[in-house]
Every structure is written in C-alpha cells, then in structure tokens.
Tab-separated table of C-alpha atoms in Angstrom:
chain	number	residue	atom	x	y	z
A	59	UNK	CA	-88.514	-4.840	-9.186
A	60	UNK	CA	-88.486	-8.776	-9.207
A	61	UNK	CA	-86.241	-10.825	-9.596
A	62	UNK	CA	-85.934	-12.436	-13.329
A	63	UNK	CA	-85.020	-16.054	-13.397
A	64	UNK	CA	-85.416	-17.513	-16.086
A	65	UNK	CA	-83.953	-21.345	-14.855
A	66	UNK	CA	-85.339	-24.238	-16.540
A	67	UNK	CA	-84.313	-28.132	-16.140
A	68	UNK	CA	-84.669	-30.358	-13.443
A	69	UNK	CA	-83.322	-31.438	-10.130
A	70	UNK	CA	-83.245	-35.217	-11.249
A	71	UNK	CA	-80.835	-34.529	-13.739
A	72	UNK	CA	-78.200	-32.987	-11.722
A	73	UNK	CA	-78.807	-36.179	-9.448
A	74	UNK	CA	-78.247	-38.365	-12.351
A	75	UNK	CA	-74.828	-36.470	-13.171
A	76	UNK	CA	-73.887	-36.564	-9.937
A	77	UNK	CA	-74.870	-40.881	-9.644
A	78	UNK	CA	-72.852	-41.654	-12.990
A	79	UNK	CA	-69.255	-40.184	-11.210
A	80	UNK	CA	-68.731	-43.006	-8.736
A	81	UNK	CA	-69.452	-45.816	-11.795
A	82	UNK	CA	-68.081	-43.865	-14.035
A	83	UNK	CA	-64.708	-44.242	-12.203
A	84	UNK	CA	-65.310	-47.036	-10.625
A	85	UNK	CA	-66.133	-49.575	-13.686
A	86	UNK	CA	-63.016	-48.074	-15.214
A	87	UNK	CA	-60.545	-49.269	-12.283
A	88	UNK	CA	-62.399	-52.852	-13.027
A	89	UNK	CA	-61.016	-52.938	-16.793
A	90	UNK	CA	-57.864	-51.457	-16.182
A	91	UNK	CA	-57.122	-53.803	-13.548
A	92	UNK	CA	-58.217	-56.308	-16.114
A	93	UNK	CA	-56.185	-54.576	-19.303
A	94	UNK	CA	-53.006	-54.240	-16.400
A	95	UNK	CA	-53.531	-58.080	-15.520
A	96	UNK	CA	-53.503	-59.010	-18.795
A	97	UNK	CA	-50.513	-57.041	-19.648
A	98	UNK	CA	-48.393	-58.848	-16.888
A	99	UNK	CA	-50.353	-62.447	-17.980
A	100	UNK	CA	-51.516	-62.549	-21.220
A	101	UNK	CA	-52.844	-66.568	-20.699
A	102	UNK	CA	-54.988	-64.982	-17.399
A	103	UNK	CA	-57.348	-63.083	-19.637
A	104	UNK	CA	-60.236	-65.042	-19.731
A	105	UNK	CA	-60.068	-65.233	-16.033
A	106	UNK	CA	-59.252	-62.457	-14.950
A	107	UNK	CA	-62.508	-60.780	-17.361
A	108	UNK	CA	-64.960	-63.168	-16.022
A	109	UNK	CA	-64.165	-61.952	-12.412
A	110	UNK	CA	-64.379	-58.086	-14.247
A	111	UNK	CA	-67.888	-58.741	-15.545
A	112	UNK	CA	-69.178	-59.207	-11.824
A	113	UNK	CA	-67.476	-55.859	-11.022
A	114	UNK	CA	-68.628	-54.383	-13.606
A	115	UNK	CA	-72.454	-55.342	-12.947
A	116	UNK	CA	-72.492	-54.424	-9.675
A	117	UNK	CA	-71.276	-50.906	-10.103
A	118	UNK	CA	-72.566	-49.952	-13.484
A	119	UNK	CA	-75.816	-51.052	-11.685
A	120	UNK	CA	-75.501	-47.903	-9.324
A	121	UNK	CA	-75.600	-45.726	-12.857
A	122	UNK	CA	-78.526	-47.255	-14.189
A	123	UNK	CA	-81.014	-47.369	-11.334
A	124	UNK	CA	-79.808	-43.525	-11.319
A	125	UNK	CA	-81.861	-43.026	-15.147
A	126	UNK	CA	-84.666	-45.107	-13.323
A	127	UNK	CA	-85.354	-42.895	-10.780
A	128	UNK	CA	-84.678	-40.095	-12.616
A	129	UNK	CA	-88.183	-40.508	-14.191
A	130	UNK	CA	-89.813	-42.392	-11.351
A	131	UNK	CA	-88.685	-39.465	-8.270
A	132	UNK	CA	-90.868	-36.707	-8.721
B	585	UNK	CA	-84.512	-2.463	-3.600
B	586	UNK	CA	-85.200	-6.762	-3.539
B	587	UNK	CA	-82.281	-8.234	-5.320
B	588	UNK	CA	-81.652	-8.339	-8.891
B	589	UNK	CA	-80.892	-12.175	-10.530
B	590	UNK	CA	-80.884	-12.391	-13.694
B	591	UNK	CA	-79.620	-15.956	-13.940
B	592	UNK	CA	-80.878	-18.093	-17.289
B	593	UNK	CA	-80.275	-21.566	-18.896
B	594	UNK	CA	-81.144	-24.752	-17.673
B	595	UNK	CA	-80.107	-27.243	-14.718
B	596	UNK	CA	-79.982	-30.114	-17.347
B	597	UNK	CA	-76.669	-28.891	-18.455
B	598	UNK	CA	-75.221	-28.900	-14.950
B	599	UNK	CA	-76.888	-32.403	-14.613
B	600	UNK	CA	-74.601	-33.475	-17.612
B	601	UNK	CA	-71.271	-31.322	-16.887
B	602	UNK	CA	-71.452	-33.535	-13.694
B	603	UNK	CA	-72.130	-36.980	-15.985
B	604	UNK	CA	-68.842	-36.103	-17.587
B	605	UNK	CA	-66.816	-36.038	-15.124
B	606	UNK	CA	-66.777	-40.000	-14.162
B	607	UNK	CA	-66.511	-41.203	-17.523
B	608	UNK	CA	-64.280	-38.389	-18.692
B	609	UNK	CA	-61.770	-39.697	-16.167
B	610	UNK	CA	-62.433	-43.208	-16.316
B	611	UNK	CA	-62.189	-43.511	-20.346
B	612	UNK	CA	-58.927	-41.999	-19.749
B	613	UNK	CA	-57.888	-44.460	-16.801
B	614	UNK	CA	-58.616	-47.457	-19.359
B	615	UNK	CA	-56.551	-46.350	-22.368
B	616	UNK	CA	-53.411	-45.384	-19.724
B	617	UNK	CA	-53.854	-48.756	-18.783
B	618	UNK	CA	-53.413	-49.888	-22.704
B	619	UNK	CA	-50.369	-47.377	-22.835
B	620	UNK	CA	-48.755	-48.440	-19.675
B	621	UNK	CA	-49.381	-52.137	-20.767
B	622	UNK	CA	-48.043	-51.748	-24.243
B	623	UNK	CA	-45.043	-49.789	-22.601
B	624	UNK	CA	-44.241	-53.096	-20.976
B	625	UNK	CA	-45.257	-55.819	-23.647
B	626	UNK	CA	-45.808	-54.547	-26.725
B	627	UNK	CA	-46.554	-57.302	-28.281
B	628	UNK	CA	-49.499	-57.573	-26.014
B	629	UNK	CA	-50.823	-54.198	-27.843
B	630	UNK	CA	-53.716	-56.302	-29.279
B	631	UNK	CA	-54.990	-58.104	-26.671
B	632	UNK	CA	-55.244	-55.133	-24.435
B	633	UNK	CA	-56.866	-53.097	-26.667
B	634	UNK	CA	-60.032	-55.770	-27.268
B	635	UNK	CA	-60.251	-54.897	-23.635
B	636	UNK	CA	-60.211	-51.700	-23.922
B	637	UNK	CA	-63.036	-51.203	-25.964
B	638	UNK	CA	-65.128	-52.918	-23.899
B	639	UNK	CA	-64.142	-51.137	-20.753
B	640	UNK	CA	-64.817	-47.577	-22.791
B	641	UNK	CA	-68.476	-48.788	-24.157
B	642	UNK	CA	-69.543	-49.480	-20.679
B	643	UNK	CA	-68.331	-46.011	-19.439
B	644	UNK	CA	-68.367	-43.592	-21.868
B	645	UNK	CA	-72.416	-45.097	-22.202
B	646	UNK	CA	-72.741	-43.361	-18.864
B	647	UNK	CA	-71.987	-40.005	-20.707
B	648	UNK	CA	-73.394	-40.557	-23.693
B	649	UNK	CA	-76.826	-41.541	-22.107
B	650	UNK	CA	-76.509	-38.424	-19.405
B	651	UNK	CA	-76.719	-36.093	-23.214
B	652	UNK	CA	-80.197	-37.752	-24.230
B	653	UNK	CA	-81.825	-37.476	-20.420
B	654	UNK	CA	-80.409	-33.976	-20.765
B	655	UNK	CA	-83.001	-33.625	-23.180
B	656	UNK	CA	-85.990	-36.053	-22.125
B	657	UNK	CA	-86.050	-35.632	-18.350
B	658	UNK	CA	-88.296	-32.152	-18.072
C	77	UNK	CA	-82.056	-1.284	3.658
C	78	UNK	CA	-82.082	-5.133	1.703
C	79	UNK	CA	-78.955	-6.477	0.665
C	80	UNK	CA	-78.398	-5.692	-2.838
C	81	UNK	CA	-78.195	-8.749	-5.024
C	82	UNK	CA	-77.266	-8.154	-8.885
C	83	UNK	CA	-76.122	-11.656	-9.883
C	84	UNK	CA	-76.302	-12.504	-13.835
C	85	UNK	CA	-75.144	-15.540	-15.782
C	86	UNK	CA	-76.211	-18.523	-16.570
C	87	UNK	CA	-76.333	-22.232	-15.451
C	88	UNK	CA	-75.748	-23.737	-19.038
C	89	UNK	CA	-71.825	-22.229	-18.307
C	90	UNK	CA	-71.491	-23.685	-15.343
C	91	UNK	CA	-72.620	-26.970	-16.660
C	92	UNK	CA	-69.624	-26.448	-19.201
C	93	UNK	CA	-67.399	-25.443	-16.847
C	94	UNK	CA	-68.602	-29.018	-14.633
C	95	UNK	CA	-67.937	-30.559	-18.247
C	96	UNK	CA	-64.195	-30.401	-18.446
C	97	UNK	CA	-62.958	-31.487	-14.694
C	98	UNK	CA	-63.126	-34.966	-15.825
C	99	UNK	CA	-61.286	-34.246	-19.286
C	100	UNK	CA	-59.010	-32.335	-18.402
C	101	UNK	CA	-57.703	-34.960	-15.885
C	102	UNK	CA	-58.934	-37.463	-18.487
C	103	UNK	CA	-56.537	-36.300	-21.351
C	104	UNK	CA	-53.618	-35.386	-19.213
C	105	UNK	CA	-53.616	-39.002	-17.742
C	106	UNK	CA	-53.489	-40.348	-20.691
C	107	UNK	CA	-50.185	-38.284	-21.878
C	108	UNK	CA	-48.733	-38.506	-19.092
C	109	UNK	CA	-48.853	-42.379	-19.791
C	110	UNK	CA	-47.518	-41.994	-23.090
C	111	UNK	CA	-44.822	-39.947	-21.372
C	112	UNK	CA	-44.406	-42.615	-18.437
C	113	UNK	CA	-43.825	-45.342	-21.410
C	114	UNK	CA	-41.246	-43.115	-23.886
C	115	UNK	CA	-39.657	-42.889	-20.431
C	116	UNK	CA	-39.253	-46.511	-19.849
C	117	UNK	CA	-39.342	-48.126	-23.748
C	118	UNK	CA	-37.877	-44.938	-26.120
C	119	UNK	CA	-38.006	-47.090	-28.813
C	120	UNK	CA	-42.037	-47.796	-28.203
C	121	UNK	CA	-43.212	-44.405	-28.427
C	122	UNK	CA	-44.642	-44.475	-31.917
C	123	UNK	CA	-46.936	-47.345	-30.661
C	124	UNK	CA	-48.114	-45.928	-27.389
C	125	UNK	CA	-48.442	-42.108	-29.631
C	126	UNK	CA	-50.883	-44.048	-31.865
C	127	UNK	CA	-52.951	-45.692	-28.810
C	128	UNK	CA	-52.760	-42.275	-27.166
C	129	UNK	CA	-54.626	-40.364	-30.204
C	130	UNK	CA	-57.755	-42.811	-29.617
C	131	UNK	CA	-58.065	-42.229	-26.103
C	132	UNK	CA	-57.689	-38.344	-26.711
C	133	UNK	CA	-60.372	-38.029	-29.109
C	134	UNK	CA	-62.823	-40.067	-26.957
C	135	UNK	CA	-62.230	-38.772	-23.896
C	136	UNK	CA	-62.130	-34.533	-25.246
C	137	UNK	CA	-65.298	-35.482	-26.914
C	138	UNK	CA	-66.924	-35.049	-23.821
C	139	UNK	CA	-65.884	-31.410	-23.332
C	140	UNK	CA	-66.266	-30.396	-27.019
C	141	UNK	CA	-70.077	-31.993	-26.675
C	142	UNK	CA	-70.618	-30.139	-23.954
C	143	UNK	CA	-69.858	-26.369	-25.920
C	144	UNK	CA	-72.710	-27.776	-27.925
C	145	UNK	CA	-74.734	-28.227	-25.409
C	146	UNK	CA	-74.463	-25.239	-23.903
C	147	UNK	CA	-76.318	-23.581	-26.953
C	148	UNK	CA	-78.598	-25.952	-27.973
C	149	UNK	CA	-80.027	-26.581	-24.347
C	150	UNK	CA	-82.478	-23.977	-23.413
C-alpha cells in the first residue's frame, strides 16, 4: 500500500509567510513610536513621521523583495 | 506494511497562516498605541488616529497581499 | 517489521491554526490597552471603547479570512 498524499502548494509561499513576520512587526513599532511621540508632542508630528517613513522603507522593503522572489526562486 | 499518510490540502495556506501572524500583531501594536495615547491626551484622539491609518495600510498590506500569492504562486 | 505510520489531516488546518497566533495576541493587546487606559482615565473609556472596536475588527479579520481560506484553497 502507498502512501496517499495528496499536498499541493508551494515552498515559496510558506517562505513568503514566514518573510512578512519580521516587517510585519517591525513597521508597526515604527508608527507606534510615531502615534506614542505624537501623543506626548503633538507639534513633533511632522518630524517625528518624516524620520518614520525611512523606517518604514527600509523594513517594509524586507516584505516586498519576499513576493519578488517568491516568483523569481524556483 | 510502508506507512500510511493520508495528509491533504495545500502548503499555500500554511504560507499565509504564517503572513498573519506579523501583521496580525502589528495592526494591533498600532491601534494600542492610539488607545494608550488617547488614554493620556484625549484631545489628541485625532491626530493619532491619521497616523494610525497609515501605519495599518502599510501592514495589514503585508496580509492582505500574502491571500492573493496564496492563490497565484503555484 | 517497518514502523507503522497512519498520519491523516490536512495542511490547510494547520495553516488556520498558524492564522490566529498573531490575532489572538493582536486582539488581546489591544483590550488590554483599553483596559490599561479605563485604569488610568475612568472617565475616557467610552473614547478608547470606540477606538478599540476598529482595531478589533481589522485585526480578527485576519483569522476569520483565514476559515475561508481553509475551504476555498485546494
């Protein structure tokens, strides 16, 4: 008798879940430090988002070079 | 006797339990941040908010993008 | 003899079951701020109710996509 397995899906995708955890948390801290910034000095917003934006680049960028090579790894 | 498996579905749908997990958290870290702020100014309740939104498009894209590669990415 | 391996099931509940860690913490952290702030400002716990109810409903929509999921993903 042989095994049935019946498993379809791919690899990438759990890689992809797995990439979007760290940015997923990660660009949140950026905005609540922002949002808890903001909260303590409401006049500091615009600076304190400016500064969030290059966070938020960086780190997001981790996410979306993860749906990149999702199609481009095979 | 080889082993019997009789294990089904698809590996997509671990790939996005595991996208959820980052954003599910981090959406959740920005809107305590609103609370906590408005807890201390609420007059601020505004301001924070505008924030807010922004920080939750950003993450919760993360998820929301991890459902359509759960069904393009074969 | 061969080990005897009779394992059933199937991936699509796991990924469900990967789909509510980040909820779950998600939706608790978010109460638990609304709790922190009635703690500290009684009086503002209508306000920080009302912000509470958003992030809820964004942040379970993760989970409740991902009982969808598990059907429609074969």
């Amino acid at each position: 008798m042989l095994p049935i397995m019946e498993i379809s899906g791919s690899l990438n995708m759990v890689g992809y879940g797995l990439a979007t955890i760290g940015p997923g948390i990660g660009v949140a801290m950026v905005f609540a430090a922002v949002i808890n910034g903001t909260a303590r000095q409401p006049e500091a917003r615009g600076a304190l988002l400016s500064t969030a934006w290059i966070g938020f680049a960086v780190v997001e960028a981790l996410a979306i070079i993860g749906i990149a090579l999702a199609f481009a790894i095979q």
